[in-house]
Each structure stands twice: as C-alpha cells, then as structure tokens.
Amino acid sequence: MVGIGAESAGQFCDRTSTALAAALGTEPTAFPGGHIAFADDPGAFLPRLRAVLHER
C-alpha cells in the first residue's frame, strides 16, 4: 500500500508516491492531512489507517 496525504496534492511527495503506486500496479491510498499527518493530526489519521488495514 502506498499512502498519500490528501493535502499534499501536487507536491513532490505526492508525485513520487503516485509514480511508485503505478510502478507497483496499484492505486495510492488517500489519507487525511498532509505528508506527515500521522504526526500533525493523529486523531484524523488513525481511524483512516485502521479502516484501510481492516480492508486488506
């Protein structure tokens, strides 16, 4: 799984993560916040992470 912060659209980290996901033959997974949302807003990030991991 390749995760991308929703607020990082168009930034370097978004472009490289999108390219990595394409090379792996998968779609990137969107998470709330920016590139380091896990640290900046763990209250929003954690529920999404749990949901994504539960799906897999």
N, CA, C and O atoms as a Tinker XYZ file with bonds, in Angstrom:
   224  protein
     1  N      0.842000   -1.164000    0.000000    73     2
     2  CA     0.000000    0.000000    0.000000    64     1     3
     3  C      0.893000    1.233000    0.000000    63     2     4     5
     4  O      1.865000    1.318000    0.750000    81     3
     5  N      0.541000    2.185000   -0.855000    73     3     6
     6  CA     1.223000    3.471000   -0.909000    64     5     7
     7  C      0.224000    4.522000   -0.448000    63     6     8     9
     8  O     -0.830000    4.689000   -1.062000    81     7
     9  N      0.542000    5.223000    0.614000    73     7    10
    10  CA    -0.351000    6.238000    1.155000    64     9    11
    11  C      0.050000    7.629000    0.726000    63    10    12    13
    12  O      1.233000    7.940000    0.586000    81    11
    13  N     -0.965000    8.471000    0.516000    73    11    14
    14  CA    -0.747000    9.860000    0.128000    64    13    15
    15  C     -1.640000   10.744000    0.987000    63    14    16    17
    16  O     -2.823000   10.456000    1.164000    81    15
    17  N     -1.074000   11.811000    1.515000    73    15    18
    18  CA    -1.860000   12.781000    2.263000    64    17    19
    19  C     -2.700000   13.620000    1.319000    63    18    20    21
    20  O     -2.185000   14.141000    0.330000    81    19
    21  N     -3.967000   13.757000    1.605000    73    19    22
    22  CA    -4.887000   14.484000    0.727000    64    21    23
    23  C     -4.453000   15.938000    0.515000    63    22    24    25
    24  O     -4.670000   16.494000   -0.562000    81    23
    25  N     -3.854000   16.544000    1.508000    73    23    26
    26  CA    -3.422000   17.935000    1.386000    64    25    27
    27  C     -2.053000   18.081000    0.720000    63    26    28    29
    28  O     -1.541000   19.194000    0.603000    81    27
    29  N     -1.461000   16.981000    0.288000    73    27    30
    30  CA    -0.155000   17.008000   -0.367000    64    29    31
    31  C     -0.272000   16.965000   -1.888000    63    30    32    33
    32  O      0.730000   16.798000   -2.584000    81    31
    33  N     -1.468000   17.113000   -2.396000    73    31    34
    34  CA    -1.695000   17.008000   -3.846000    64    33    35
    35  C     -0.758000   17.919000   -4.621000    63    34    36    37
    36  O     -0.649000   19.111000   -4.334000    81    35
    37  N     -0.088000   17.342000   -5.603000    73    35    38
    38  CA     0.812000   18.083000   -6.468000    64    37    39
    39  C      2.207000   18.297000   -5.921000    63    38    40    41
    40  O      3.098000   18.705000   -6.667000    81    39
    41  N      2.424000   18.038000   -4.653000    73    39    42
    42  CA     3.746000   18.217000   -4.071000    64    41    43
    43  C      4.652000   17.056000   -4.475000    63    42    44    45
    44  O      4.181000   16.031000   -4.968000    81    43
    45  N      5.940000   17.226000   -4.262000    73    43    46
    46  CA     6.925000   16.210000   -4.636000    64    45    47
    47  C      6.580000   14.842000   -4.052000    63    46    48    49
    48  O      6.637000   13.829000   -4.750000    81    47
    49  N      6.223000   14.819000   -2.766000    73    47    50
    50  CA     5.914000   13.533000   -2.125000    64    49    51
    51  C      4.689000   12.880000   -2.764000    63    50    52    53
    52  O      4.627000   11.654000   -2.861000    81    51
    53  N      3.726000   13.669000   -3.196000    73    51    54
    54  CA     2.541000   13.142000   -3.881000    64    53    55
    55  C      2.921000   12.552000   -5.238000    63    54    56    57
    56  O      2.491000   11.453000   -5.590000    81    55
    57  N      3.716000   13.278000   -5.980000    73    55    58
    58  CA     4.101000   12.810000   -7.323000    64    57    59
    59  C      4.937000   11.537000   -7.261000    63    58    60    61
    60  O      4.732000   10.622000   -8.058000    81    59
    61  N      5.872000   11.472000   -6.325000    73    59    62
    62  CA     6.701000   10.266000   -6.237000    64    61    63
    63  C      5.895000    9.071000   -5.728000    63    62    64    65
    64  O      6.094000    7.947000   -6.189000    81    63
    65  N      5.001000    9.307000   -4.793000    73    63    66
    66  CA     4.160000    8.211000   -4.282000    64    65    67
    67  C      3.203000    7.704000   -5.356000    63    66    68    69
    68  O      2.956000    6.503000   -5.457000    81    67
    69  N      2.668000    8.620000   -6.154000    73    67    70
    70  CA     1.793000    8.226000   -7.257000    64    69    71
    71  C      2.567000    7.394000   -8.275000    63    70    72    73
    72  O      2.054000    6.397000   -8.784000    81    71
    73  N      3.793000    7.800000   -8.570000    73    71    74
    74  CA     4.631000    7.048000   -9.513000    64    73    75
    75  C      4.976000    5.669000   -8.953000    63    74    76    77
    76  O      4.976000    4.684000   -9.692000    81    75
    77  N      5.266000    5.592000   -7.663000    73    75    78
    78  CA     5.569000    4.305000   -7.034000    64    77    79
    79  C      4.355000    3.378000   -7.106000    63    78    80    81
    80  O      4.486000    2.208000   -7.464000    81    79
    81  N      3.194000    3.891000   -6.771000    73    79    82
    82  CA     1.981000    3.070000   -6.829000    64    81    83
    83  C      1.740000    2.557000   -8.250000    63    82    84    85
    84  O      1.376000    1.396000   -8.438000    81    83
    85  N      1.941000    3.417000   -9.245000    73    83    86
    86  CA     1.763000    2.998000  -10.640000    64    85    87
    87  C      2.760000    1.906000  -11.006000    63    86    88    89
    88  O      2.399000    0.936000  -11.674000    81    87
    89  N      4.005000    2.054000  -10.577000    73    87    90
    90  CA     5.024000    1.040000  -10.868000    64    89    91
    91  C      4.689000   -0.293000  -10.210000    63    90    92    93
    92  O      5.048000   -1.353000  -10.723000    81    91
    93  N      4.000000   -0.235000   -9.072000    73    91    94
    94  CA     3.599000   -1.458000   -8.367000    64    93    95
    95  C      2.282000   -2.021000   -8.880000    63    94    96    97
    96  O      1.856000   -3.100000   -8.468000    81    95
    97  N      1.637000   -1.281000   -9.786000    73    95    98
    98  CA     0.374000   -1.742000  -10.341000    64    97    99
    99  C     -0.791000   -1.595000   -9.389000    63    98   100   101
   100  O     -1.714000   -2.409000   -9.406000    81    99
   101  N     -0.761000   -0.561000   -8.554000    73    99   102
   102  CA    -1.823000   -0.337000   -7.579000    64   101   103
   103  C     -2.199000    1.129000   -7.556000    63   102   104   105
   104  O     -1.506000    1.969000   -8.129000    81   103
   105  N     -3.288000    1.428000   -6.900000    73   103   106
   106  CA    -3.706000    2.818000   -6.716000    64   105   107
   107  C     -3.207000    3.296000   -5.352000    63   106   108   109
   108  O     -3.186000    2.522000   -4.395000    81   107
   109  N     -2.805000    4.565000   -5.260000    73   107   110
   110  CA    -2.413000    5.088000   -3.951000    64   109   111
   111  C     -3.635000    5.208000   -3.039000    63   110   112   113
   112  O     -4.759000    5.390000   -3.507000    81   111
   113  N     -3.400000    5.107000   -1.767000    73   111   114
   114  CA    -4.452000    5.219000   -0.761000    64   113   115
   115  C     -4.382000    6.602000   -0.136000    63   114   116   117
   116  O     -3.331000    7.021000    0.351000    81   115
   117  N     -5.509000    7.311000   -0.152000    73   115   118
   118  CA    -5.551000    8.676000    0.387000    64   117   119
   119  C     -5.782000    8.657000    1.896000    63   118   120   121
   120  O     -6.577000    7.874000    2.416000    81   119
   121  N     -5.072000    9.529000    2.569000    73   119   122
   122  CA    -5.213000    9.729000    3.997000    64   121   123
   123  C     -5.483000   11.203000    4.250000    63   122   124   125
   124  O     -5.036000   12.048000    3.474000    81   123
   125  N     -6.209000   11.535000    5.323000    73   123   126
   126  CA    -6.466000   12.943000    5.612000    64   125   127
   127  C     -5.176000   13.652000    6.003000    63   126   128   129
   128  O     -4.265000   13.048000    6.571000    81   127
   129  N     -5.114000   14.919000    5.695000    73   127   130
   130  CA    -3.951000   15.721000    6.077000    64   129   131
   131  C     -2.880000   15.738000    5.016000    63   130   132   133
   132  O     -3.104000   15.347000    3.870000    81   131
   133  N     -1.719000   16.195000    5.415000    73   131   134
   134  CA    -0.596000   16.324000    4.505000    64   133   135
   135  C      0.379000   15.169000    4.617000    63   134   136   137
   136  O      0.032000   14.065000    5.037000    81   135
   137  N      1.601000   15.458000    4.229000    73   135   138
   138  CA     2.634000   14.430000    4.148000    64   137   139
   139  C      2.937000   13.786000    5.505000    63   138   140   141
   140  O      3.245000   12.596000    5.566000    81   139
   141  N      2.854000   14.545000    6.567000    73   139   142
   142  CA     3.152000   13.985000    7.895000    64   141   143
   143  C      1.928000   14.074000    8.812000    63   142   144   145
   144  O      2.052000   14.389000    9.995000    81   143
   145  N      0.761000   13.795000    8.260000    73   143   146
   146  CA    -0.479000   13.866000    9.037000    64   145   147
   147  C     -0.466000   12.922000   10.231000    63   146   148   149
   148  O     -1.091000   13.203000   11.253000    81   147
   149  N      0.238000   11.813000   10.108000    73   147   150
   150  CA     0.321000   10.873000   11.231000    64   149   151
   151  C      0.893000   11.551000   12.468000    63   150   152   153
   152  O      0.568000   11.161000   13.590000    81   151
   153  N      1.736000   12.556000   12.283000    73   151   154
   154  CA     2.318000   13.295000   13.401000    64   153   155
   155  C      1.542000   14.577000   13.699000    63   154   156   157
   156  O      1.349000   14.936000   14.861000    81   155
   157  N      1.096000   15.266000   12.640000    73   155   158
   158  CA     0.391000   16.537000   12.805000    64   157   159
   159  C     -1.025000   16.376000   13.334000    63   158   160   161
   160  O     -1.476000   17.174000   14.156000    81   159
   161  N     -1.727000   15.352000   12.871000    73   159   162
   162  CA    -3.123000   15.153000   13.272000    64   161   163
   163  C     -3.433000   13.665000   13.393000    63   162   164   165
   164  O     -4.199000   13.124000   12.595000    81   163
   165  N     -2.844000   13.000000   14.385000    73   163   166
   166  CA    -3.063000   11.558000   14.511000    64   165   167
   167  C     -4.524000   11.197000   14.767000    63   166   168   169
   168  O     -4.944000   10.081000   14.457000    81   167
   169  N     -5.303000   12.118000   15.324000    73   167   170
   170  CA    -6.710000   11.849000   15.577000    64   169   171
   171  C     -7.510000   11.639000   14.306000    63   170   172   173
   172  O     -8.484000   10.886000   14.308000    81   171
   173  N     -7.120000   12.289000   13.223000    73   171   174
   174  CA    -7.774000   12.097000   11.929000    64   173   175
   175  C     -7.119000   10.957000   11.147000    63   174   176   177
   176  O     -7.790000   10.225000   10.420000    81   175
   177  N     -5.812000   10.819000   11.305000    73   175   178
   178  CA    -5.073000    9.821000   10.540000    64   177   179
   179  C     -5.365000    8.389000   10.995000    63   178   180   181
   180  O     -5.568000    7.500000   10.167000    81   179
   181  N     -5.385000    8.175000   12.285000    73   179   182
   182  CA    -5.509000    6.821000   12.825000    64   181   183
   183  C     -6.789000    6.095000   12.404000    63   182   184   185
   184  O     -6.707000    4.932000   12.010000    81   183
   185  N     -7.960000    6.721000   12.469000    73   183   186
   186  CA    -9.171000    5.994000   12.035000    64   185   187
   187  C     -9.095000    5.553000   10.567000    63   186   188   189
   188  O     -9.549000    4.464000   10.217000    81   187
   189  N     -8.520000    6.403000    9.721000    73   187   190
   190  CA    -8.392000    6.037000    8.297000    64   189   191
   191  C     -7.409000    4.876000    8.147000    63   190   192   193
   192  O     -7.671000    3.941000    7.390000    81   191
   193  N     -6.298000    4.925000    8.850000    73   191   194
   194  CA    -5.330000    3.839000    8.782000    64   193   195
   195  C     -5.956000    2.525000    9.232000    63   194   196   197
   196  O     -5.779000    1.495000    8.581000    81   195
   197  N     -6.677000    2.557000   10.330000    73   195   198
   198  CA    -7.334000    1.341000   10.813000    64   197   199
   199  C     -8.323000    0.800000    9.785000    63   198   200   201
   200  O     -8.387000   -0.408000    9.556000    81   199
   201  N     -9.089000    1.687000    9.172000    73   199   202
   202  CA   -10.068000    1.266000    8.167000    64   201   203
   203  C     -9.379000    0.619000    6.965000    63   202   204   205
   204  O     -9.823000   -0.414000    6.466000    81   203
   205  N     -8.309000    1.228000    6.516000    73   203   206
   206  CA    -7.572000    0.707000    5.358000    64   205   207
   207  C     -6.969000   -0.656000    5.675000    63   206   208   209
   208  O     -7.057000   -1.577000    4.864000    81   207
   209  N     -6.368000   -0.788000    6.830000    73   207   210
   210  CA    -5.755000   -2.063000    7.207000    64   209   211
   211  C     -6.809000   -3.156000    7.402000    63   210   212   213
   212  O     -6.558000   -4.327000    7.118000    81   211
   213  N     -7.964000   -2.772000    7.879000    73   211   214
   214  CA    -9.050000   -3.736000    8.064000    64   213   215
   215  C     -9.569000   -4.262000    6.729000    63   214   216   217
   216  O     -9.996000   -5.413000    6.633000    81   215
   217  N     -9.531000   -3.408000    5.690000    73   215   218
   218  CA    -9.982000   -3.778000    4.350000    64   217   219
   219  C     -9.053000   -4.802000    3.701000    63   218   220   221
   220  O     -9.491000   -5.577000    2.851000    81   219
   221  N     -7.814000   -4.816000    4.078000    73   219   222
   222  CA    -6.810000   -5.643000    3.388000    64   221   223
   223  C     -6.670000   -6.983000    4.000000    63   222   224
   224  O     -5.868000   -7.793000    3.536000    81   223
